[in-house]
Coordinates of C-alpha atoms and ligand atoms in Angstrom, one line a residue:
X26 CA 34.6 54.4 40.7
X27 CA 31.0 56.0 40.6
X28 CA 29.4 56.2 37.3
X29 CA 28.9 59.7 37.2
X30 CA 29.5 63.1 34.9
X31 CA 31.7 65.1 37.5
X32 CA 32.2 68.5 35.6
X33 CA 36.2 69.1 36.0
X34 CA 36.2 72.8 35.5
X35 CA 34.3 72.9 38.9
X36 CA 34.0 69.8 40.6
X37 CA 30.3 69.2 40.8
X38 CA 28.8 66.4 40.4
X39 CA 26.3 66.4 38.1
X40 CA 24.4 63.1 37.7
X41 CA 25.0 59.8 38.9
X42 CA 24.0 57.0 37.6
X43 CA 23.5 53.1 38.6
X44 CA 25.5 49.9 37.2
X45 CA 23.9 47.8 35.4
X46 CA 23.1 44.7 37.3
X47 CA 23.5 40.9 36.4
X48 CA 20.4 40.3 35.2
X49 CA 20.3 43.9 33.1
X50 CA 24.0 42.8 31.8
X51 CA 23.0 39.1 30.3
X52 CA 19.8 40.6 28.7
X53 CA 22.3 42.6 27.0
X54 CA 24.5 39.7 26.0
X55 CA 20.9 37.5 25.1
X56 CA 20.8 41.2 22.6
X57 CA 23.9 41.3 21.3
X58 CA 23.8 37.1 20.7
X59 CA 21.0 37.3 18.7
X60 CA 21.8 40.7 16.9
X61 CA 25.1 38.9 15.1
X62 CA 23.3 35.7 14.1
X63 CA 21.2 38.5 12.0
X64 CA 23.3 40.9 11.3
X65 CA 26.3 38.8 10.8
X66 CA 24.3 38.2 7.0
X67 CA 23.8 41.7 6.1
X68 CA 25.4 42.8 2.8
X69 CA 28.1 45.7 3.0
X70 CA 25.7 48.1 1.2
X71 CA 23.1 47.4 4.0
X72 CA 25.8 48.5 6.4
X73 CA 27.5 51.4 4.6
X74 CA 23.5 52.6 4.8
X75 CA 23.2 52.0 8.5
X76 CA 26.6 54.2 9.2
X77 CA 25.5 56.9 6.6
X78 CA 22.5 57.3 8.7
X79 CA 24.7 57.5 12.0
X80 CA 27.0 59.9 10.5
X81 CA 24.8 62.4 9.4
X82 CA 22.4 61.8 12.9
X83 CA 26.1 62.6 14.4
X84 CA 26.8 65.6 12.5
X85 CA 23.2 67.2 13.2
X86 CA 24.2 66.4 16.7
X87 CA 27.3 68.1 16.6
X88 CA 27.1 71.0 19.3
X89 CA 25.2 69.1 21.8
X90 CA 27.3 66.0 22.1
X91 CA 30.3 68.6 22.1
X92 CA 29.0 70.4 25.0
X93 CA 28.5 67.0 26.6
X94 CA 31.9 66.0 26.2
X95 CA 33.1 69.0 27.6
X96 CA 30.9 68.8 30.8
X97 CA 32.2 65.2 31.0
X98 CA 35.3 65.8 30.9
X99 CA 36.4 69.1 30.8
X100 CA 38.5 69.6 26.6
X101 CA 37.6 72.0 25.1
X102 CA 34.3 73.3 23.6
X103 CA 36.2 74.1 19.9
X104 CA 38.4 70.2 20.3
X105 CA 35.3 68.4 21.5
X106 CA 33.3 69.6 18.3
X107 CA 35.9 69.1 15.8
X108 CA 36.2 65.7 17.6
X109 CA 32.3 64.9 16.7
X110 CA 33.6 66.0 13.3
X111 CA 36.0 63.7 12.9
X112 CA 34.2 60.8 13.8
X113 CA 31.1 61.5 11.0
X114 CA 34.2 61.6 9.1
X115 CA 35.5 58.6 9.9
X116 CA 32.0 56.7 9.9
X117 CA 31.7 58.0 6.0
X118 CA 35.0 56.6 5.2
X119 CA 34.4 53.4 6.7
X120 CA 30.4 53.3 4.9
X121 CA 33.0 54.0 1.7
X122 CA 35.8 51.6 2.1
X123 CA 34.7 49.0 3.9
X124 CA 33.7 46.3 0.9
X125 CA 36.8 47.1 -0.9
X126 CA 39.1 46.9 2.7
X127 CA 36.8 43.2 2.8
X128 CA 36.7 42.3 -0.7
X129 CA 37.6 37.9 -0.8
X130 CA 41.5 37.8 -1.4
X131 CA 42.3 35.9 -4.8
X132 CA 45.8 34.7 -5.0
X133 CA 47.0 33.8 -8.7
X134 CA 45.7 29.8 -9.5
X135 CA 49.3 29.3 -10.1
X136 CA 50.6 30.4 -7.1
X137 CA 48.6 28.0 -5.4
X138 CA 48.1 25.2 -8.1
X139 CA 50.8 23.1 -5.7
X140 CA 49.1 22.8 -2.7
X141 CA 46.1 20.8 -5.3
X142 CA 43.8 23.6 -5.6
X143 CA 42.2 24.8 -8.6
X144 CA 41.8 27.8 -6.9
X145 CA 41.4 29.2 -3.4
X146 CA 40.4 32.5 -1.9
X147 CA 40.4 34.4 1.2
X148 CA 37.0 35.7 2.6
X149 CA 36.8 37.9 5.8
X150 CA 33.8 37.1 7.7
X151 CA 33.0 38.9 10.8
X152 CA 33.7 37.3 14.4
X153 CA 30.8 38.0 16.7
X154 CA 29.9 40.4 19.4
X155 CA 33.1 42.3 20.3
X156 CA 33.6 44.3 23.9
X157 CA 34.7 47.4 23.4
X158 CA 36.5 49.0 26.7
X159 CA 37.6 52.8 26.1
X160 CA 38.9 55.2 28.1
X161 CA 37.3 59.0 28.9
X162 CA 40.3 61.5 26.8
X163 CA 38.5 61.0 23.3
X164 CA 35.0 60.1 24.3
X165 CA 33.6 60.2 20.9
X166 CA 36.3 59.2 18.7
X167 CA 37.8 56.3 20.4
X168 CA 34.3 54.6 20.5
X169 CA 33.5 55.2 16.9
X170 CA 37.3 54.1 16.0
X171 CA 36.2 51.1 16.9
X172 CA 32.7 50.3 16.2
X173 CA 32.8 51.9 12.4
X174 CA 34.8 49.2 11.0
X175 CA 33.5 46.1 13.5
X176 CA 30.0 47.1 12.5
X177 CA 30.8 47.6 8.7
X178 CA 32.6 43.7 8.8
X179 CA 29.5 42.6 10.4
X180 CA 30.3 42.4 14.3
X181 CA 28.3 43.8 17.2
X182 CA 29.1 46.0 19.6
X183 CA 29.0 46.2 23.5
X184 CA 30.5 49.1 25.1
X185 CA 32.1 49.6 28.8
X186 CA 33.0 53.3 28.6
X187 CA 35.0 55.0 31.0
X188 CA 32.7 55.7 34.2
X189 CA 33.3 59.6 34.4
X190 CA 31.4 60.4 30.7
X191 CA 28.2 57.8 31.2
X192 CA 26.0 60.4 28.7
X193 CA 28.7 60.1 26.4
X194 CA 28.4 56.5 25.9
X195 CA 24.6 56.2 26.2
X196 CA 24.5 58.9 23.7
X197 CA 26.5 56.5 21.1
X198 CA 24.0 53.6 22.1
X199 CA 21.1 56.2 21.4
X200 CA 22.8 57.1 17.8
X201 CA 23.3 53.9 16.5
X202 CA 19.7 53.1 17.5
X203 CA 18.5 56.3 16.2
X204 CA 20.0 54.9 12.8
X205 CA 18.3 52.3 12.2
X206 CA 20.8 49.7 13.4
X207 CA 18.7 46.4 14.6
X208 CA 18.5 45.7 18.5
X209 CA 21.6 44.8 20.0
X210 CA 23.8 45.8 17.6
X211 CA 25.5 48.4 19.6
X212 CA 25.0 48.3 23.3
X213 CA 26.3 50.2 26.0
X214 CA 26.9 48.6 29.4
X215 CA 27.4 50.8 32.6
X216 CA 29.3 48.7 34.5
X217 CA 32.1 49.5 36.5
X218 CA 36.1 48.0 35.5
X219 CA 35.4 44.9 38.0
X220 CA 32.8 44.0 35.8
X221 CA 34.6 43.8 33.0
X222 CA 36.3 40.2 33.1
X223 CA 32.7 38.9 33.8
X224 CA 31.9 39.8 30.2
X225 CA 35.0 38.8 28.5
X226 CA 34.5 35.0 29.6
X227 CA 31.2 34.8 28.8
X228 CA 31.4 32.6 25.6
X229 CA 28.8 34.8 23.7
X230 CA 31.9 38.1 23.7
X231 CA 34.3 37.0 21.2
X232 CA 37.0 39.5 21.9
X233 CA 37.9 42.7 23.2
X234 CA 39.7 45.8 22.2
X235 CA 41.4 48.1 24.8
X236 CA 42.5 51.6 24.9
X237 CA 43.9 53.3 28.0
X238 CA 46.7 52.5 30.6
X239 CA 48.9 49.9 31.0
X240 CA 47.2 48.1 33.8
X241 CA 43.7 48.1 32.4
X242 CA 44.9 46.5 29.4
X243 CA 47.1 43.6 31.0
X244 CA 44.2 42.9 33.1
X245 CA 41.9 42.9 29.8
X246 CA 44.7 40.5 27.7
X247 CA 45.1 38.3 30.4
X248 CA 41.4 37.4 31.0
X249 CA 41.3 37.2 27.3
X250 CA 44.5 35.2 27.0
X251 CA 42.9 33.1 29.9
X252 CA 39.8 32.7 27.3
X253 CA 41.7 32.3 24.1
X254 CA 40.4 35.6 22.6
X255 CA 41.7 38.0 20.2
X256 CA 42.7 41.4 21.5
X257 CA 43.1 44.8 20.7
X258 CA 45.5 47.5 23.3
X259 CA 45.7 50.7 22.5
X260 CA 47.5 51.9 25.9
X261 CA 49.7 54.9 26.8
X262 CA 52.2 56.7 25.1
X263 CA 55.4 59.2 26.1
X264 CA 55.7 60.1 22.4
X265 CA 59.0 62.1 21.4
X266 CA 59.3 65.0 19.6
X267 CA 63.1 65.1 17.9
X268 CA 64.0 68.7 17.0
X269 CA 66.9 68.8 14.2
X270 CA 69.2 71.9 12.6
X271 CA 67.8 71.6 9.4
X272 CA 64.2 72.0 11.4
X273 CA 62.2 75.1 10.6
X274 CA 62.5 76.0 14.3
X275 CA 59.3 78.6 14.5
X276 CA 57.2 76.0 12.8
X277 CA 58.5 73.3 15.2
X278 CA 57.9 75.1 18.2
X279 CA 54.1 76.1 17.3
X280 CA 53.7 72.8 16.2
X281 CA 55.2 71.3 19.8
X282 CA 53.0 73.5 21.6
X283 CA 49.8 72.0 20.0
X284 CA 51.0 68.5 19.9
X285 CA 51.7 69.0 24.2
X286 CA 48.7 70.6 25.1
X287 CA 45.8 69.3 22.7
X288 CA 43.0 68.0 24.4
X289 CA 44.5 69.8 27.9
X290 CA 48.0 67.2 27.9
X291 CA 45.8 64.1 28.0
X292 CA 46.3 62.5 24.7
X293 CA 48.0 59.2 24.2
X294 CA 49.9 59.9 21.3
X295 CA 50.3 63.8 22.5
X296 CA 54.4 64.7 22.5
X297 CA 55.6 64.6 25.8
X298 CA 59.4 64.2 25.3
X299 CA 60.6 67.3 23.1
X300 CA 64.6 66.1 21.9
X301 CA 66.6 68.7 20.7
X302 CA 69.8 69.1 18.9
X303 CA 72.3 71.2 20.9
X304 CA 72.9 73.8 17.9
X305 CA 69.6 74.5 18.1
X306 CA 68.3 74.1 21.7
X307 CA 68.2 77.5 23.1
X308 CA 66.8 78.8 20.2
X309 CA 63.8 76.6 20.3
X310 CA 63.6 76.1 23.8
X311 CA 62.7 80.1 23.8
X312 CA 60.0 80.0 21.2
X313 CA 58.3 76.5 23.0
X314 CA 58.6 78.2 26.9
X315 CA 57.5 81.4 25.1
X316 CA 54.4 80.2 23.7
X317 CA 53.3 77.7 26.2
X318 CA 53.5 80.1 28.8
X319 CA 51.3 81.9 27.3
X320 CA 48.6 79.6 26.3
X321 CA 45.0 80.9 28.4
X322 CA 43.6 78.4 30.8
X323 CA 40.6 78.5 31.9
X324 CA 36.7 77.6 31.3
X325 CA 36.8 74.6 28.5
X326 CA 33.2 76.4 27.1
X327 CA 34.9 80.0 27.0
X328 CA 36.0 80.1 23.2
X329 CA 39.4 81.9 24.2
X330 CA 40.2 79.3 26.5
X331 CA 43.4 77.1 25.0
X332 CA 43.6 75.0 27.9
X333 CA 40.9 73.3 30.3
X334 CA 41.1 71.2 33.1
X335 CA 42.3 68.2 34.2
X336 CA 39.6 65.2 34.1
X337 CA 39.7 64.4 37.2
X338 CA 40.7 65.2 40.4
X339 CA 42.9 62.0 40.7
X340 CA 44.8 62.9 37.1
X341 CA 46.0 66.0 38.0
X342 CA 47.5 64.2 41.5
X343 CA 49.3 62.2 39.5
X344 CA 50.7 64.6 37.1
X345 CA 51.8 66.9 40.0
X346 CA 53.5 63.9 41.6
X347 CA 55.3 63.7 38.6
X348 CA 56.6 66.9 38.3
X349 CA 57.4 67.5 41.9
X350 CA 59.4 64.3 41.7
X351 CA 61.4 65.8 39.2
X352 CA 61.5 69.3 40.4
X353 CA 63.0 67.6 44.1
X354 CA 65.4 65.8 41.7
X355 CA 67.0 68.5 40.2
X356 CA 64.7 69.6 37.2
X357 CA 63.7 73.4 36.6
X358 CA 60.7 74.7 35.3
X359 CA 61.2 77.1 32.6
X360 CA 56.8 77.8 33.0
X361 CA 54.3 76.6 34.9
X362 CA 54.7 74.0 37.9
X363 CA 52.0 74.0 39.7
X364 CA 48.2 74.8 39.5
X365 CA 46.9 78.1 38.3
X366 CA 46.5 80.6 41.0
X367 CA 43.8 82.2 39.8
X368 CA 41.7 79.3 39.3
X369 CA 40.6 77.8 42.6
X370 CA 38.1 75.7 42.0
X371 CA 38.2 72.6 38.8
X372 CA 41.0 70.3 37.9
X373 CA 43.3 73.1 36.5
X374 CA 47.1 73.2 35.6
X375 CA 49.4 75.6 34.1
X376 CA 51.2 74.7 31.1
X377 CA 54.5 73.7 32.1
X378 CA 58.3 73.2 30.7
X379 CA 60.8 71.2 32.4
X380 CA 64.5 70.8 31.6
X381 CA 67.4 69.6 33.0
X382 CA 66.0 65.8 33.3
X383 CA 67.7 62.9 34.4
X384 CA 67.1 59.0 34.0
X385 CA 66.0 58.7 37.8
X386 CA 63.4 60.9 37.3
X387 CA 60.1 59.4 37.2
X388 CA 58.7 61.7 34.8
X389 CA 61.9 60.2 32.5
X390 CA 60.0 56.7 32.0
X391 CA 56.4 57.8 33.5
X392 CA 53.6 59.1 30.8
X393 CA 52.7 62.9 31.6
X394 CA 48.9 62.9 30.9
X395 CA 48.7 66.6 31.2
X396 CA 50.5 70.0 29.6
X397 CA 53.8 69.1 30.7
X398 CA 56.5 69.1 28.5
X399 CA 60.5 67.7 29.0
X400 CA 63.1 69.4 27.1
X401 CA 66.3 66.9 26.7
X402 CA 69.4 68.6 24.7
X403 CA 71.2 66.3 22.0
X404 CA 74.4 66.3 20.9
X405 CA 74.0 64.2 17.9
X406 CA 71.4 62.4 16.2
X407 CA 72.5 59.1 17.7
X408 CA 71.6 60.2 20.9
X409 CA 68.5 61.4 19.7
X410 CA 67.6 58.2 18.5
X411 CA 68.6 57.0 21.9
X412 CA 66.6 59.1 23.8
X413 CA 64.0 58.9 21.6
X414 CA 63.7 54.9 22.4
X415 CA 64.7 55.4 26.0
X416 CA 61.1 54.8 27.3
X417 CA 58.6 51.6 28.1
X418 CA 56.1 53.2 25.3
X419 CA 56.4 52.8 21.7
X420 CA 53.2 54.7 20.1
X421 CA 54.0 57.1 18.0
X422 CA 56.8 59.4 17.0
X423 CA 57.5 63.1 15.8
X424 CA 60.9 64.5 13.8
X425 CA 61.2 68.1 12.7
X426 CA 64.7 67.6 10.2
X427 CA 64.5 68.0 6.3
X428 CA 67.4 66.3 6.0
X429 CA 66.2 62.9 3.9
X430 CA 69.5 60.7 5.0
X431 CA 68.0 61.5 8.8
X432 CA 64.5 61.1 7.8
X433 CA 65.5 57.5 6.2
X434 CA 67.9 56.7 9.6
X435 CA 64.4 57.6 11.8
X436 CA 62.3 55.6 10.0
X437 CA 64.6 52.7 10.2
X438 CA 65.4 52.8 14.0
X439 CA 62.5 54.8 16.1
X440 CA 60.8 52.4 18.2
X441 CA 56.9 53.5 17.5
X442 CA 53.7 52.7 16.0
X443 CA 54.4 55.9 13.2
X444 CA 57.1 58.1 12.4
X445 CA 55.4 62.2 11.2
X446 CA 57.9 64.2 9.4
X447 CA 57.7 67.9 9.9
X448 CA 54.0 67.8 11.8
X449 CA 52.4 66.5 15.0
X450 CA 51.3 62.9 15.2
X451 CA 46.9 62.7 14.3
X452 CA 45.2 59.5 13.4
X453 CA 43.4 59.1 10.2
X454 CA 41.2 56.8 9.0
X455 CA 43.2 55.4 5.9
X456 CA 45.9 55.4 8.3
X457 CA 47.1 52.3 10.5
X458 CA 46.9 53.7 13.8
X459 CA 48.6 51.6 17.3
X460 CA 51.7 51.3 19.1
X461 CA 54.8 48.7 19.8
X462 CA 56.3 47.9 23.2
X463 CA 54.0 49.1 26.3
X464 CA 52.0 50.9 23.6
X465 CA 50.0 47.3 23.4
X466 CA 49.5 45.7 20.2
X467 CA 47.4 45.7 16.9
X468 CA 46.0 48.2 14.9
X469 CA 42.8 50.6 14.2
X470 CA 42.0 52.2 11.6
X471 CA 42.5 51.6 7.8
X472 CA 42.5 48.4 6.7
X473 CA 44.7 46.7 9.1
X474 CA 41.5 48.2 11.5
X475 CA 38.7 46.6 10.1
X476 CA 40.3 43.0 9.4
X477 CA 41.0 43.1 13.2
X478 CA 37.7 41.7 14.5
X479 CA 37.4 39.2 11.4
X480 CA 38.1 35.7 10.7
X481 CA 40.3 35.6 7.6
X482 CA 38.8 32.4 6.0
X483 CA 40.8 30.3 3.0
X484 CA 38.4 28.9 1.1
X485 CA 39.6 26.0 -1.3
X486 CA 38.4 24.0 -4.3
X487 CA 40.3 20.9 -5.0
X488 CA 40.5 20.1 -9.2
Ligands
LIG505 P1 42.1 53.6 32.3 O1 42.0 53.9 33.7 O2 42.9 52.4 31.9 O3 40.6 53.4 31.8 C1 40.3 53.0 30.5 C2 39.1 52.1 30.5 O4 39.5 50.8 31.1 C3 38.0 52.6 31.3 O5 36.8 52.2 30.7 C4 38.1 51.9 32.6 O6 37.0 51.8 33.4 C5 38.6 50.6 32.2 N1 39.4 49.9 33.2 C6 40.3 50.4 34.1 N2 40.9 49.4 34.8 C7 40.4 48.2 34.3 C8 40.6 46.9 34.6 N3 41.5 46.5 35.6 N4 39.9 45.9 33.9 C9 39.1 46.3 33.0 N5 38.8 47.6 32.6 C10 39.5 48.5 33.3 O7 42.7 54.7 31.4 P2 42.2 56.2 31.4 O8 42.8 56.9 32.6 O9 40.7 56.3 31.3 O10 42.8 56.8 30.0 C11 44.1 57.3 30.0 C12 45.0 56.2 29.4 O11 44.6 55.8 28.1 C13 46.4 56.8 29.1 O12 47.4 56.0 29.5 C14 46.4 57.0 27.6 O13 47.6 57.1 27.0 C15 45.6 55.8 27.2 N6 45.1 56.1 25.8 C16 45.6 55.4 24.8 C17 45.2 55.6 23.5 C18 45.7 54.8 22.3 O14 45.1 54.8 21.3 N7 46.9 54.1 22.5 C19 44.1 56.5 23.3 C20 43.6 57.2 24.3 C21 44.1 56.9 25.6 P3 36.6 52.8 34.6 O15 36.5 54.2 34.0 O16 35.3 52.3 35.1 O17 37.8 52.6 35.6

């Protein structure tokens, strides 16, 4: 794959860029080396600084890198700047938290008197430089998701971005540099996916974190399994969206509509499966195709516009694939199916509702990284539950039911990373964020995040 910003609402190119060679790649890795045996001693307050500095370089930045984004990769103008937002956000948080999230561990002397201490500790110290591969749907925030905590706990950075938003990730390099972070500290490599198991072995990379599909990140775990190094995967999602009597069915159906189609339909932890309960089905089934249909596609800069283009040429292949399958299969569309006919050129799709699903389907077990949406009717909550689970993924979850005994039942048996009551699944950074099953493993965010990429260290004084 080039490494080149290819503007999706019109399919021009518009610059390429080279790979960074061998020789370019290791005098990154001599960097980042000799950046951790520095920085690896900085106090917290040193770093909470450094990030301050990033954060509020970031939020001057705000429009620009927005507008970037959206070249890159076509969301919109208004979700690419709140997007910047959220990341100085996040950065603050992390500048806050950080030493407290860190702080040494001190279990009770008499809770571990029998193992001969007089007492013991636990200190998290950080692990090294950490590669960092992230994928294009969150340019911004998926970087920064990562590299706020791993440089608050002392780690260095080296980035292999996704190769369609290149200015996006030299733009991060540029930031942190900009702050005031020391060389090496945070480094972007261009380099291309086949690269990428080149850097993981080398012995100076420590570990990795993942997010994006499934086959990136078993080919990420295995090189670092092959390596014995820690991993991160944040991989793909076919989140479901349970609708339930008790459900305020006008909220639940504005709310669905947001949670399918924000950032265009390409968001892991978007809702793709909406699960209804028979007695209310029609009902809300109107109010979703209703509004959906009406969303306004178009030009991702155009403030009006709800709905941009697909990334890439390729995505929207594969989502049309998907829907055609199940359209030939016996599905209907209630709105949309196919691309927008007034919108020739650009990666464009109309926001689309499909019922009348069936297990054989591929769209049944496949994730829809677009603004499709399958409707499934319920009789029950059992088979909500079962539908609900029905799928390879296991990120995150939505219910719309104010019913506490169901609420308690949900929690208990939905297979995913989080379970949101009466909203749409967003991450947060006091917030454990990550999947089970083919959602991959670990977490961001929070603390659970940060103690990710350290070495939780007992410490032990004998009497
Ligand atoms: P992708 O093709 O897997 O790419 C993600 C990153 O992995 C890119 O940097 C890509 O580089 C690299 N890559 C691809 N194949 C690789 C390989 N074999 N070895 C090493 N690196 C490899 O995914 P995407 O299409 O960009 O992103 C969409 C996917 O990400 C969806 O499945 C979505 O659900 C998932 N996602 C998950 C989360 C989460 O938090 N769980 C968040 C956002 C997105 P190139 O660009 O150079 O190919």
């Amino acid at each position: 794959m080039p490494i080149a910003t290819v503007n999706p609402a019109t399919g021009e190119t518009v610059k390429t860029f080279e790979a960074h060679n061998d020789g370019e790649i290791e005098e990154r890795l001599i960097l980042a080396d000799a950046a951790f045996a520095r920085y690896r001693t900085t106090s917290f307050e040193e770093r909470a600084a450094l990030l301050r500095r990033a954060a509020d370089l970031l939020e001057a930045d705000g429009d620009a890198i927005a507008r970037t984004m959206t070249t890159e990769m076509g969301k919109t103008l208004a979700a690419a700047r709140a997007e910047a937002a959220k990341c100085v956000k996040a950065m603050r948080w992390y500048a806050e938290h950080a030493a407290e999230l860190l702080a040494d561990e001190r279990p009770e002397p008499a809770d571990v008197a029998d193992s001969g201490a007089r007492s013991a500790y636990v200190r998290y110290r950080p692990l090294g430089p950490v590669l960092a591969v992230m994928p294009w749907n969150f340019p911004l925030w998926q970087v920064v998701r990562f590299a706020a905590p791993a440089l608050m706990a002392g780690n260095v950075g080296l980035l292999k971005h996704a190769s369609n938003v290149p200015q996006t990730a030299l733009y991060l390099e540029d930031l942190f540099r900009r702050a005031g972070y020391p060389e090496g500290c945070f480094q972007t490599l261009l380099i291309g996916s086949r690269a990428v198991e080149g850097v993981l072995r080398d012995p100076r990379v420590v570990a990795a974190t993942l997010t994006g599909s499934e086959p990136a990140g078993r080919s990420v775990a295995s090189t670092a399994g092959d390596e014995v190094k820690h991993t991160v995967l944040e991989l793909g999602g076919s989140d479901p969206f349970l609708v339930l009597p008790s459900a305020d069915l006008d909220a639940a159906a504005g709310t669905a509509v947001t949670a399918r189609v924000q950032n265009n339909g390409q968001s892991c932890i978007a809702a793709k499966r909406f699960i209804v309960h028979t007695d209310v089905y029609e009902a809300f089934a109107e109010r979703f195709t209703e509004r959906m249909a009406a969303l306004t596609v178009g030009d991702p800069m155009d403030e009006k516009t709800d709905v941009g283009p697909l990334a890439s040429e390729a995505g929207r292949s594969d989502l049309e694939e998907l829907v055609d399958d199940a359209l030939h299969r016996g599905a209907r569309a209630l709105c949309g199916g196919r691309r927008p006919p007034h919108l020739s050129e650009g990666w464009f799709y109309e926001p689309t509702v499909l019922s009348g699903i069936t297990r054989e389907m591929r769209i049944h077990q496949e994730e829809t990284f677009g603004p499709v949406a399958t409707l499934h009717r319920v009789a029950d909550l059992d088979e909500a539950i079962a539908v609900a689970n029905d799928t390879p993924f296991g990120l995150s979850s939505n219910a719309w039911t104010n019913d506490s005994a169901e609420q308690e039942r949900l929690v208990r048996d939905l297979q995913a990373g989080g379970v949101f009551f009466n909203g749409m699944t967003a991450s947060h950074p006091a917030l454990p964020f990550g999947g089970v099953k083919r959602s991959g493993y670990g977490r961001e965010l929070a603390g659970h995040g940060i103690r990710e990429f350290c070495n939780a260290t007992t410490v032990w004084f004998g009497k």
